[in-house]
Coordinates of C-alpha atoms in Angstrom, one line a residue:
Chain A
X621 CA 23.6 7.0 9.6
X622 CA 26.9 7.8 7.9
X623 CA 29.3 9.1 10.4
X624 CA 33.1 9.3 10.9
X625 CA 32.9 6.4 13.4
X626 CA 35.1 3.4 12.8
X627 CA 32.5 1.5 10.9
X628 CA 34.6 -1.2 9.1
X629 CA 34.0 0.1 5.6
X630 CA 36.5 -2.3 4.1
X631 CA 34.5 -5.3 5.5
X632 CA 31.3 -4.0 3.9
X633 CA 33.0 -3.4 0.6
X634 CA 34.7 -6.8 0.7
X635 CA 31.3 -8.4 1.5
X636 CA 29.7 -6.8 -1.5
X637 CA 32.6 -7.7 -3.8
X638 CA 32.5 -11.3 -2.7
X639 CA 28.8 -11.5 -3.3
X640 CA 29.3 -9.9 -6.7
X641 CA 32.0 -12.4 -7.6
X642 CA 29.9 -15.3 -6.4
X643 CA 27.0 -14.0 -8.5
X644 CA 29.2 -13.8 -11.5
X645 CA 30.5 -17.3 -11.1
X646 CA 27.2 -19.0 -10.4
X647 CA 26.1 -19.5 -14.1
X648 CA 29.6 -20.8 -14.9
X649 CA 29.4 -23.6 -12.4
X650 CA 25.8 -24.6 -12.7
X651 CA 23.5 -25.3 -15.7
X652 CA 20.4 -25.3 -13.6
X653 CA 18.2 -23.1 -15.7
X654 CA 15.6 -22.8 -13.0
X655 CA 18.1 -21.5 -10.4
X656 CA 19.5 -19.0 -12.9
X657 CA 15.9 -17.9 -13.8
X658 CA 15.1 -17.3 -10.1
X659 CA 18.3 -15.3 -9.6
X660 CA 17.6 -13.2 -12.7
X661 CA 14.2 -12.3 -11.2
X662 CA 15.9 -11.6 -7.9
X663 CA 18.2 -9.1 -9.5
X664 CA 15.4 -7.3 -11.4
X665 CA 13.3 -7.2 -8.3
X666 CA 16.2 -5.8 -6.3
X667 CA 16.5 -2.9 -8.8
X668 CA 12.9 -1.9 -8.1
X669 CA 13.5 -2.3 -4.3
X670 CA 16.6 -0.1 -4.5
X671 CA 14.7 2.5 -6.5
X672 CA 12.0 2.5 -3.9
X673 CA 14.7 2.8 -1.2
X674 CA 15.8 6.1 -2.7
X675 CA 12.5 7.8 -2.2
X676 CA 11.1 5.9 0.8
X677 CA 14.3 5.0 2.6
X678 CA 16.5 8.0 2.1
X679 CA 14.0 10.7 1.5
X680 CA 11.3 9.4 3.8
X681 CA 8.4 9.5 1.3
X682 CA 6.6 6.2 1.5
X683 CA 5.5 5.4 -2.0
X684 CA 2.9 2.7 -2.6
X685 CA 2.7 3.5 -6.3
X686 CA 5.9 2.0 -7.6
X687 CA 4.0 -0.8 -9.2
X688 CA 2.6 1.8 -11.5
X689 CA 6.0 3.1 -12.4
X690 CA 7.1 -0.5 -13.1
X691 CA 4.1 -0.9 -15.3
X692 CA 5.0 2.3 -17.3
X693 CA 8.5 1.1 -17.8
X694 CA 7.3 -2.4 -18.9
X695 CA 4.6 -1.2 -21.3
X696 CA 6.7 1.6 -22.8
X697 CA 9.4 -1.0 -23.6
X698 CA 6.8 -3.3 -25.2
X699 CA 5.1 -0.7 -27.2
X700 CA 8.2 1.0 -28.4
X701 CA 9.5 -2.4 -29.6
X702 CA 6.3 -3.8 -31.1
X703 CA 4.8 -0.6 -32.6
X704 CA 7.7 1.6 -33.4
X705 CA 10.3 -1.1 -33.9
X706 CA 12.8 0.5 -31.7
X707 CA 16.0 -1.3 -30.8
X708 CA 15.2 -3.1 -27.5
X709 CA 18.0 -1.5 -25.6
X710 CA 16.8 2.0 -26.6
X711 CA 13.3 1.0 -25.7
X712 CA 14.6 -0.2 -22.2
X713 CA 16.0 3.3 -21.6
X714 CA 13.0 4.9 -23.2
X715 CA 10.8 3.1 -20.6
X716 CA 12.9 4.4 -17.7
X717 CA 13.0 7.9 -19.1
X718 CA 9.2 8.0 -19.6
X719 CA 8.6 6.7 -16.1
X720 CA 10.9 9.5 -14.8
X721 CA 9.2 12.2 -17.0
X722 CA 5.7 11.1 -15.8
X723 CA 6.9 11.0 -12.2
X724 CA 7.7 14.7 -12.3
X725 CA 4.2 16.2 -12.5
X726 CA 2.8 13.3 -10.4
X727 CA 5.4 14.0 -7.7
X728 CA 4.8 17.7 -7.9
X729 CA 1.1 17.1 -7.0
X730 CA 1.3 14.2 -4.6
X731 CA 4.5 15.2 -2.7
X732 CA 2.7 18.2 -1.3
X733 CA 1.1 15.9 1.1
X734 CA 3.0 14.0 3.8
X735 CA 3.1 10.6 5.6
X736 CA 0.2 8.3 5.1
X737 CA -1.5 10.9 2.8
X738 CA 1.3 10.6 0.3
X739 CA 1.3 6.8 0.7
X740 CA -2.4 6.6 -0.2
X741 CA -2.1 9.3 -2.9
X742 CA 0.7 7.3 -4.5
X743 CA -1.3 4.1 -4.2
X744 CA -4.2 5.8 -6.0
X745 CA -1.7 6.8 -8.8
X746 CA -0.6 3.2 -9.1
X747 CA -4.2 2.0 -9.3
X748 CA -4.9 4.6 -12.0
X749 CA -2.0 3.3 -14.1
X750 CA -3.4 -0.2 -13.7
X751 CA -6.8 1.0 -14.8
X752 CA -5.3 2.7 -17.8
X753 CA -3.3 -0.4 -18.8
X754 CA -6.4 -2.6 -18.5
X755 CA -8.9 -0.3 -20.1
X756 CA -6.9 1.2 -23.0
X757 CA -7.2 -2.1 -24.9
X758 CA -6.4 -0.6 -28.3
X759 CA -2.9 0.2 -27.2
X760 CA -2.1 -2.4 -24.5
X761 CA -4.5 -5.3 -25.5
X762 CA -6.0 -5.0 -22.0
X763 CA -6.0 -7.6 -19.3
X764 CA -5.4 -10.4 -21.8
X765 CA -1.7 -9.5 -22.0
X766 CA 0.8 -9.0 -24.7
X767 CA 3.7 -11.0 -26.2
X768 CA 7.0 -9.4 -25.7
X769 CA 10.2 -9.6 -27.7
X770 CA 13.3 -10.4 -25.8
X771 CA 16.4 -8.2 -25.6
X772 CA 18.3 -8.1 -28.8
X773 CA 22.1 -8.9 -29.0
X774 CA 24.4 -6.1 -27.8
X775 CA 28.1 -5.7 -28.7
X776 CA 27.8 -9.0 -30.6
X777 CA 26.6 -10.8 -27.5
X778 CA 23.4 -12.7 -27.5
X779 CA 21.5 -12.0 -24.3
X780 CA 18.2 -13.7 -25.0
X781 CA 19.3 -17.0 -23.3
X782 CA 19.0 -17.7 -19.6
X783 CA 22.6 -16.9 -18.9
X784 CA 22.6 -13.7 -21.0
X785 CA 19.5 -12.4 -19.2
X786 CA 21.1 -13.3 -15.9
X787 CA 24.1 -11.2 -16.6
X788 CA 22.1 -8.3 -18.0
X789 CA 20.0 -8.3 -14.8
X790 CA 23.1 -8.4 -12.6
X791 CA 24.7 -5.7 -14.6
X792 CA 21.6 -3.4 -14.3
X793 CA 21.5 -4.1 -10.6
X794 CA 25.2 -3.2 -10.1
X795 CA 24.7 -0.1 -12.3
X796 CA 21.7 1.0 -10.3
X797 CA 23.5 0.5 -7.0
X798 CA 26.5 2.5 -8.1
X799 CA 24.2 5.3 -9.2
X800 CA 22.4 5.1 -5.9
X801 CA 25.8 5.3 -4.1
X802 CA 26.8 8.3 -6.1
X803 CA 23.5 10.0 -5.5
X804 CA 23.3 9.5 -1.8
X805 CA 26.9 10.6 -1.2
X806 CA 26.3 13.8 -3.1
X807 CA 24.8 17.0 -1.7
X808 CA 21.5 16.0 -3.3
X809 CA 21.5 12.7 -1.4
X810 CA 22.3 14.5 1.8
X811 CA 19.4 16.8 1.2
X812 CA 17.2 13.7 0.9
X813 CA 18.3 12.5 4.3
X814 CA 17.9 16.0 5.8
X815 CA 14.3 16.0 4.6
X816 CA 13.7 12.5 6.0
X817 CA 15.1 13.5 9.4
X818 CA 13.2 16.8 9.7
X819 CA 11.6 18.6 6.8
X820 CA 11.1 21.9 8.5
X821 CA 14.7 22.0 9.6
X822 CA 15.8 21.1 6.1
X823 CA 13.9 24.0 4.7
X824 CA 15.3 26.3 7.3
X825 CA 18.9 25.6 6.2
X826 CA 18.0 26.5 2.6
X827 CA 17.0 23.2 1.0
X828 CA 14.2 23.5 -1.4
X829 CA 12.3 20.6 0.1
X830 CA 9.6 20.3 -2.6
X831 CA 12.1 20.3 -5.5
X832 CA 14.4 17.9 -3.7
X833 CA 11.5 15.5 -2.9
X834 CA 10.3 15.6 -6.5
X835 CA 13.9 14.9 -7.6
X836 CA 14.1 11.9 -5.4
X837 CA 10.8 10.6 -6.8
X838 CA 11.9 11.2 -10.4
X839 CA 15.3 9.4 -10.0
X840 CA 13.5 6.6 -8.2
X841 CA 11.0 6.4 -11.0
X842 CA 13.8 6.1 -13.6
X843 CA 15.2 3.0 -12.0
X844 CA 11.7 1.6 -11.3
X845 CA 11.0 2.1 -15.1
X846 CA 14.3 0.4 -15.9
X847 CA 13.3 -2.6 -13.7
X848 CA 9.9 -2.7 -15.5
X849 CA 11.5 -2.6 -19.0
X850 CA 13.8 -5.4 -18.1
X851 CA 11.0 -7.5 -16.6
X852 CA 9.1 -7.1 -19.8
X853 CA 12.0 -8.2 -21.9
X854 CA 12.7 -11.1 -19.5
X855 CA 9.3 -12.7 -19.4
X856 CA 7.9 -13.4 -22.9
X857 CA 4.3 -12.6 -22.1
X858 CA 3.0 -9.8 -19.8
X859 CA -0.3 -8.7 -18.4
X860 CA -1.1 -5.4 -16.6
X861 CA -1.7 -7.3 -13.5
X862 CA 1.9 -8.7 -13.5
X863 CA 3.6 -5.3 -13.4
X864 CA 1.1 -2.8 -12.1
X865 CA -1.1 -4.6 -9.6
X866 CA -1.4 -3.3 -6.1
X867 CA 0.8 -6.1 -4.8
X868 CA 3.5 -5.2 -7.4
X869 CA 3.9 -2.0 -5.4
X870 CA 3.6 -3.6 -1.9
X871 CA 6.0 -6.5 -2.2
X872 CA 9.1 -4.3 -2.9
X873 CA 8.2 -2.2 0.1
X874 CA 8.1 -5.3 2.3
X875 CA 11.5 -6.4 1.0
X876 CA 12.9 -2.9 1.6
X877 CA 11.6 -2.7 5.2
X878 CA 12.9 -6.1 6.1
X879 CA 16.3 -5.4 4.5
X880 CA 16.6 -2.0 6.0
X881 CA 15.4 1.3 4.7
X882 CA 17.9 4.0 4.0
X883 CA 20.9 1.7 3.6
X884 CA 22.5 0.9 0.3
X885 CA 22.7 -2.9 0.8
X886 CA 19.4 -3.2 2.7
X887 CA 17.3 -3.7 -0.5
X888 CA 19.5 -6.5 -1.8
X889 CA 19.5 -8.2 1.6
X890 CA 15.7 -7.9 2.0
X891 CA 15.0 -9.1 -1.5
X892 CA 17.5 -11.9 -0.9
X893 CA 15.8 -13.1 2.3
X894 CA 12.2 -12.7 1.4
X895 CA 12.3 -13.4 -2.4
X896 CA 14.7 -16.2 -2.5
X897 CA 13.8 -18.3 0.5
X898 CA 10.2 -19.0 -0.5
X899 CA 11.4 -19.9 -4.0
X900 CA 13.8 -22.4 -2.6
X901 CA 11.4 -23.8 0.0
X902 CA 8.6 -24.5 -2.3
X903 CA 6.3 -25.6 0.5
X904 CA 6.2 -22.1 1.8
X905 CA 5.2 -20.5 -1.5
X906 CA 1.5 -21.0 -0.9
X907 CA 1.6 -19.2 2.4
X908 CA 4.1 -16.5 1.2
X909 CA 1.8 -13.5 1.5
X910 CA 0.7 -14.4 5.0
X911 CA 4.3 -14.9 6.1
X912 CA 5.2 -11.6 4.6
X913 CA 2.5 -9.9 6.6
X914 CA 3.6 -11.5 9.9
X915 CA 7.2 -10.6 9.1
X916 CA 6.4 -7.1 8.2
X917 CA 4.5 -6.5 11.5
X918 CA 7.2 -8.2 13.6
X919 CA 10.0 -6.2 11.9
X920 CA 8.1 -3.0 12.5
X921 CA 7.7 -3.7 16.2
X922 CA 11.1 -5.4 17.0
X923 CA 13.5 -4.4 14.2
X924 CA 12.4 -1.1 12.7
X925 CA 15.8 -0.6 11.2
X926 CA 15.6 -3.8 9.2
X927 CA 18.2 -6.6 9.1
X928 CA 21.0 -4.7 7.4
X929 CA 20.2 -1.5 9.4
X930 CA 20.4 -3.4 12.6
X931 CA 23.7 -5.1 11.7
X932 CA 25.2 -1.7 10.7
X933 CA 23.9 -0.2 13.9
X934 CA 25.4 -3.0 16.0
X935 CA 28.8 -2.8 14.3
X936 CA 28.8 1.0 14.6
X937 CA 28.1 0.9 18.3
X938 CA 30.8 -1.7 18.9
X939 CA 33.3 0.3 17.0
X940 CA 32.5 3.4 19.0
X941 CA 32.8 1.5 22.3
X942 CA 36.1 0.2 21.2
X943 CA 37.2 3.7 20.3
X944 CA 36.3 4.8 23.9
X945 CA 33.6 7.1 22.9
X946 CA 31.1 5.2 24.9
X947 CA 27.7 4.2 23.5
X948 CA 26.3 7.0 21.4
X949 CA 22.7 7.1 20.5
X950 CA 22.5 6.7 16.8
X951 CA 19.2 8.0 15.7
X952 CA 17.1 5.1 14.5
X953 CA 15.2 6.3 11.6
X954 CA 13.9 3.5 9.6
X955 CA 11.2 5.8 8.3
Chain B
X609 CA -31.3 13.1 -19.2
X610 CA -31.2 9.9 -17.4
X611 CA -28.0 10.9 -15.5
X612 CA -29.6 13.8 -13.6
X613 CA -32.6 12.0 -12.3
X614 CA -33.7 10.8 -8.9
X615 CA -32.3 7.3 -9.1
X616 CA -28.6 8.4 -9.2
X617 CA -29.4 10.5 -6.1
X618 CA -30.7 7.6 -4.1
X619 CA -27.9 5.4 -5.3
X620 CA -25.3 8.1 -4.5
X621 CA -26.8 8.7 -1.1
X622 CA -26.9 5.0 -0.2
X623 CA -23.3 4.3 -1.4
X624 CA -22.3 7.5 0.4
X625 CA -23.8 6.3 3.6
X626 CA -21.9 3.1 3.3
X627 CA -18.6 4.9 2.6
X628 CA -19.3 7.2 5.5
X629 CA -19.7 4.2 7.9
X630 CA -16.4 2.8 6.7
X631 CA -14.6 6.2 6.8
X632 CA -15.8 7.1 10.3
X633 CA -14.0 4.1 11.7
X634 CA -10.8 5.0 9.9
X635 CA -11.1 8.6 11.1
X636 CA -11.6 7.5 14.7
X637 CA -8.5 5.4 14.7
X638 CA -6.5 8.1 13.1
X639 CA -7.7 10.5 15.7
X640 CA -6.7 8.3 18.6
X641 CA -3.5 6.6 17.5
X642 CA -2.4 8.8 14.7
X643 CA -2.2 5.7 12.5
X644 CA -3.5 5.4 9.0
X645 CA -5.2 2.0 9.5
X646 CA -4.6 0.8 6.0
X647 CA -6.1 -2.6 6.9
X648 CA -9.6 -1.1 7.6
X649 CA -11.0 -2.3 4.3
X650 CA -9.9 -5.8 5.0
X651 CA -12.1 -5.8 8.1
X652 CA -15.0 -4.7 5.9
X653 CA -14.3 -7.6 3.6
X654 CA -13.9 -10.0 6.6
X655 CA -17.4 -8.8 7.8
X656 CA -18.9 -9.9 4.5
X657 CA -17.2 -13.3 4.6
X658 CA -18.1 -14.0 8.3
X659 CA -21.7 -13.0 7.6
X660 CA -21.8 -15.4 4.6
X661 CA -20.3 -18.2 6.8
X662 CA -23.1 -17.6 9.3
X663 CA -25.8 -17.8 6.6
X664 CA -24.2 -21.0 5.3
X665 CA -24.3 -22.5 8.8
X666 CA -28.0 -21.9 8.8
X667 CA -28.3 -23.4 5.3
X668 CA -29.7 -20.2 3.9
X669 CA -27.5 -19.9 0.8
X670 CA -30.0 -18.8 -1.8
X671 CA -32.3 -15.8 -1.9
X672 CA -35.5 -17.9 -1.6
X673 CA -34.4 -19.9 1.5
X674 CA -37.1 -19.8 4.3
X675 CA -36.6 -17.3 7.1
X676 CA -33.8 -15.6 5.2
X677 CA -34.8 -12.2 6.6
X678 CA -34.2 -13.5 10.2
X679 CA -30.9 -15.2 9.3
X680 CA -29.7 -12.2 7.4
X681 CA -30.0 -10.0 10.4
X682 CA -28.5 -12.7 12.6
X683 CA -25.5 -12.8 10.2
X684 CA -25.3 -9.0 10.4
X685 CA -25.1 -9.0 14.2
X686 CA -22.7 -12.0 14.3
X687 CA -20.3 -10.5 11.8
X688 CA -20.2 -7.2 13.7
X689 CA -19.5 -8.9 17.0
X690 CA -16.9 -11.2 15.4
X691 CA -15.0 -8.4 13.7
X692 CA -15.2 -6.3 16.9
X693 CA -13.5 -9.2 18.8
X694 CA -10.9 -9.6 16.0
X695 CA -10.1 -5.9 16.3
X696 CA -9.1 -6.2 19.9
X697 CA -5.9 -8.3 19.4
X698 CA -5.1 -6.2 16.3
X699 CA -5.0 -3.1 18.5
X700 CA -3.2 -4.9 21.3
X701 CA -0.5 -6.7 19.4
X702 CA 0.0 -4.7 16.2
X703 CA -0.7 -1.0 16.8
X704 CA -0.2 -0.5 20.6
X705 CA 3.5 -1.5 20.5
X706 CA 4.0 1.1 17.7
X707 CA 2.3 3.9 19.6
X708 CA 5.6 5.8 20.1
X709 CA 7.2 4.8 16.7
X710 CA 7.1 7.1 13.7
X711 CA 3.7 7.1 11.9
X712 CA 5.1 5.4 8.9
X713 CA 5.9 2.3 11.0
X714 CA 2.3 2.0 12.0
X715 CA 1.2 2.4 8.4
X716 CA 3.6 -0.4 7.3
X717 CA 2.3 -2.7 10.1
X718 CA -1.2 -2.0 8.8
X719 CA 0.0 -3.0 5.4
X720 CA 1.2 -6.3 7.0
X721 CA -2.3 -6.7 8.3
X722 CA -3.7 -6.4 4.8
X723 CA -1.4 -9.2 3.7
X724 CA -2.5 -11.4 6.6
X725 CA -6.3 -10.9 6.5
X726 CA -6.7 -10.9 2.7
X727 CA -4.6 -14.0 2.2
X728 CA -6.0 -15.9 5.2
X729 CA -9.5 -15.2 3.7
X730 CA -8.2 -16.5 0.4
X731 CA -7.0 -19.7 2.1
X732 CA -10.1 -20.2 4.1
X733 CA -12.9 -19.3 1.7
X734 CA -11.1 -19.6 -1.7
X735 CA -10.4 -17.1 -4.4
X736 CA -13.6 -17.4 -6.4
X737 CA -16.3 -14.7 -6.0
X738 CA -19.2 -15.6 -3.8
X739 CA -22.7 -14.2 -3.9
X740 CA -24.5 -13.2 -0.7
X741 CA -28.3 -13.9 -0.7
X742 CA -30.5 -10.9 0.1
X743 CA -33.9 -11.1 1.7
X744 CA -34.8 -7.8 -0.1
X745 CA -34.6 -8.8 -3.7
X746 CA -37.9 -7.1 -4.9
X747 CA -37.4 -3.6 -6.1
X748 CA -39.2 -0.7 -4.5
X749 CA -41.0 2.1 -6.4
X750 CA -40.4 5.6 -5.1
X751 CA -41.6 8.6 -7.1
X752 CA -41.9 6.4 -10.1
X753 CA -38.3 5.2 -9.8
X754 CA -37.6 1.5 -9.3
X755 CA -34.9 0.9 -6.8
X756 CA -33.4 -2.3 -5.4
X757 CA -34.7 -3.1 -1.9
X758 CA -31.2 -4.0 -0.6
X759 CA -30.0 -0.4 -1.4
X760 CA -32.8 1.1 0.6
X761 CA -32.1 -1.2 3.5
X762 CA -28.4 -0.3 3.2
X763 CA -29.2 3.4 3.2
X764 CA -31.5 3.2 6.2
X765 CA -29.2 1.0 8.3
X766 CA -26.1 3.0 7.5
X767 CA -27.8 6.3 8.4
X768 CA -29.0 4.7 11.7
X769 CA -25.5 3.5 12.4
X770 CA -24.0 6.9 11.7
X771 CA -26.5 8.6 14.0
X772 CA -25.9 6.1 16.7
X773 CA -22.2 6.5 16.6
X774 CA -22.5 10.3 16.5
X775 CA -24.8 10.2 19.5
X776 CA -22.4 7.9 21.2
X777 CA -19.4 10.1 20.5
X778 CA -20.9 13.4 21.4
X779 CA -23.6 12.7 24.0
X780 CA -22.3 9.8 26.2
X781 CA -19.5 9.8 28.7
X782 CA -17.7 6.9 26.9
X783 CA -17.8 8.7 23.6
X784 CA -16.5 11.9 25.2
X785 CA -13.7 9.8 26.7
X786 CA -12.7 8.7 23.2
X787 CA -12.6 12.3 22.0
X788 CA -10.7 13.4 25.0
X789 CA -8.2 10.6 24.5
X790 CA -7.7 11.7 20.9
X791 CA -6.9 15.2 22.2
X792 CA -4.4 14.3 24.9
X793 CA -3.2 10.9 26.0
X794 CA -1.7 12.3 29.2
X795 CA -4.8 14.3 29.9
X796 CA -7.1 11.3 30.1
X797 CA -4.5 9.3 32.0
X798 CA -4.5 12.1 34.6
X799 CA -8.3 11.8 34.9
X800 CA -7.8 8.1 35.8
X801 CA -8.9 6.8 32.4
X802 CA -7.0 3.9 30.9
X803 CA -5.9 5.1 27.5
X804 CA -5.3 1.5 26.3
X805 CA -8.9 0.5 27.0
X806 CA -10.1 3.6 25.2
X807 CA -7.9 2.7 22.3
X808 CA -9.2 -0.9 22.2
X809 CA -12.8 0.4 22.4
X810 CA -12.1 2.7 19.4
X811 CA -10.7 -0.2 17.4
X812 CA -13.8 -2.3 18.3
X813 CA -16.2 0.4 17.2
X814 CA -14.3 1.0 14.0
X815 CA -14.1 -2.7 13.2
X816 CA -17.9 -3.1 13.9
X817 CA -18.8 -0.3 11.6
X818 CA -16.6 -1.8 8.8
X819 CA -18.2 -5.2 9.3
X820 CA -21.7 -3.8 9.2
X821 CA -20.9 -2.0 6.0
X822 CA -19.4 -5.3 4.6
X823 CA -22.6 -7.3 5.3
X824 CA -24.9 -4.5 4.0
X825 CA -23.1 -4.1 0.6
X826 CA -22.4 -7.9 0.2
X827 CA -25.8 -8.8 -1.5
X828 CA -25.3 -6.1 -4.1
X829 CA -21.8 -7.2 -5.1
X830 CA -19.8 -10.4 -5.2
X831 CA -17.5 -11.2 -2.3
X832 CA -13.8 -11.5 -3.2
X833 CA -10.7 -11.6 -1.0
X834 CA -9.3 -8.4 -2.5
X835 CA -12.4 -6.3 -2.3
X836 CA -11.3 -4.3 0.8
X837 CA -8.6 -2.3 -1.0
X838 CA -10.8 0.1 -2.9
X839 CA -12.9 1.0 0.1
X840 CA -9.7 1.6 2.1
X841 CA -8.5 4.0 -0.5
X842 CA -11.9 5.7 -0.7
X843 CA -12.2 5.9 3.0
X844 CA -8.8 7.7 3.1
X845 CA -10.1 10.1 0.4
X846 CA -13.1 10.8 2.5
X847 CA -11.1 11.2 5.7
X848 CA -8.8 13.6 3.9
X849 CA -11.8 15.5 2.6
X850 CA -13.5 15.6 6.0
X851 CA -10.5 16.0 8.3
X852 CA -8.8 13.2 10.3
X853 CA -10.6 12.3 13.5
X854 CA -13.8 14.1 12.8
X855 CA -17.1 12.0 12.7
X856 CA -19.3 14.7 11.0
X857 CA -16.5 15.4 8.5
X858 CA -16.2 11.7 7.6
X859 CA -20.0 11.4 7.2
X860 CA -20.2 14.5 5.0
X861 CA -17.2 13.4 2.9
X862 CA -18.8 10.0 2.5
X863 CA -22.1 11.3 1.1
X864 CA -20.2 13.8 -1.1
X865 CA -18.1 11.1 -2.7
X866 CA -21.0 8.8 -3.1
X867 CA -23.0 11.4 -4.9
X868 CA -20.2 12.5 -7.1
X869 CA -19.5 8.9 -8.1
X870 CA -23.1 8.1 -8.9
X871 CA -23.8 11.2 -11.0
X872 CA -20.4 10.9 -12.7
X873 CA -20.7 7.2 -13.4
X874 CA -22.7 7.9 -16.5
X875 CA -19.8 9.7 -18.1
X876 CA -16.6 8.1 -16.9
X877 CA -15.1 5.0 -15.3
X878 CA -16.5 5.3 -11.7
X879 CA -13.4 4.7 -9.6
X880 CA -11.6 7.5 -11.4
X881 CA -13.5 10.0 -9.2
X882 CA -12.2 8.9 -5.8
X883 CA -8.6 9.1 -7.2
X884 CA -9.3 12.3 -9.1
X885 CA -10.8 14.0 -6.0
X886 CA -7.9 12.7 -3.9
X887 CA -5.3 14.2 -6.3
X888 CA -7.3 17.4 -6.5
X889 CA -7.7 17.9 -2.8
X890 CA -4.0 17.0 -2.1
X891 CA -3.0 19.5 -4.8
X892 CA -5.1 22.3 -3.4
X893 CA -4.9 21.6 0.4
X894 CA -2.2 19.0 1.2
X895 CA -3.5 18.5 4.7
X896 CA -7.1 17.9 3.7
X897 CA -10.1 20.2 3.2
X898 CA -10.7 20.7 6.9
X899 CA -7.2 19.6 8.0
X900 CA -5.0 21.8 10.1
X901 CA -2.0 23.3 8.4
X902 CA 1.1 21.8 9.9

């Protein structure tokens, strides 16, 4: 969707900066631990959604197995810290790296298939990870769960408190989004989008489609693993079901689709709308999954670009009309 | 060697027949709308729950209730009809508007359907597992092997259903219409056939098959709201094995998976097979065993 049209880039950047500043200020003006806890979970969820966006939104490969990658990140963190007594920060990176390393052979096999075949294949992968985490009780203590140590101080700062965790999550989210921005504006990122638009055409202009798709999956897995490692360090007690259940892979997809696939900000917007609103309106919490389902279907039918995608499209078209180019058909490719 | 006897064969064949019944529906829908109906397993689950609700309405909640046999088959028929009716608005309001959208959009809408059906079931019937009374509790001896009666019933009824659907698809005008519509939407429209009606009919048949499978398996397992996910994945595996849109392919794939699972269950965690086969097939032939290379 990136083009030379007069899309007010400054407005978009200003919006992001303002949001970031507000996010930084929130813990300074409120001592509401509950609110800070929710926002921390929001940030860590948004990292996973952004990771999914890279492979599903930009590269067009709908993965349902990101819950499994989240689980790999989380359990690697736990086991490195508990069994090998690694520094928690190294373990966090270790979890992300292991998720990326495992994603390579998995991607090599599963990405040969397309569309719903890949979606179901990746779901099967996610379910396998859940089975392994639940059955390999000697290592993971099985479905009963495992106690996790929190992140240790870094640079002399204690980050185990609610505020510390909040800033770590926010920092990781910003780091992830900057990495995403750099990736998608590089030649590699453009290749992702070329594959999404037309895989055969991409191959015909010399893009090694298989290698590029696997790369997208591996980078995405790294950030999914990072989100998993942070989640493990954030909650003090974790079960396989929490990180690798089927829904752990589905929910981020819903956030992503509603926010807008293939846009940098879409994952944050989608997570913000769907994750935060039910948390604030407690009465809705019980019906959350049903509402998610209805929203997902309605968005697919009426707003396939997602909220942010639609906004971007609308601004783009207005800009082009103002520039006298007339309405140009911008290819809607939410897939 | 216990693992290579006759009993695993019957168990494999009966489970396979059940898988085939579920997979045929998925395959038909894929053939006609090009959509991976990811919510298909949820209809299977819904069939089980509706059947149980019918039995409860009759007061037949334990396996020694009077006239259970009659009530069981009433619940079977009611569940099939109810899910067929539920399938109609699903086609009309969820999938039809997405006919011209990219396939992925239809798949995601189907995912939304899973959210709605599974969690509505959870709200209505609760999250605890429920047992389904069976009128066929006594075991049957065949060639010296003792087998549960419900399994035999499941095998027979599923095979009958598969044969009926095959006959319908290949030997009746209506079935031929469905296959024609799968080949060319414009083609059937030119012949004066309403594609939308054919599409609705396909969804109803698929939903009915799923519900039938749900009621047949219910007495041998416990009903739980999330039980549709695994059959969905397995049905996808089967359809990938047998080729999208093909009824004989789906039937064959179903029996194959059932047999592999039942013979392999002695050695390794059962559900590994479906996933293992899936990964293997995708690695060797990404478009499925009998799929067309794109």
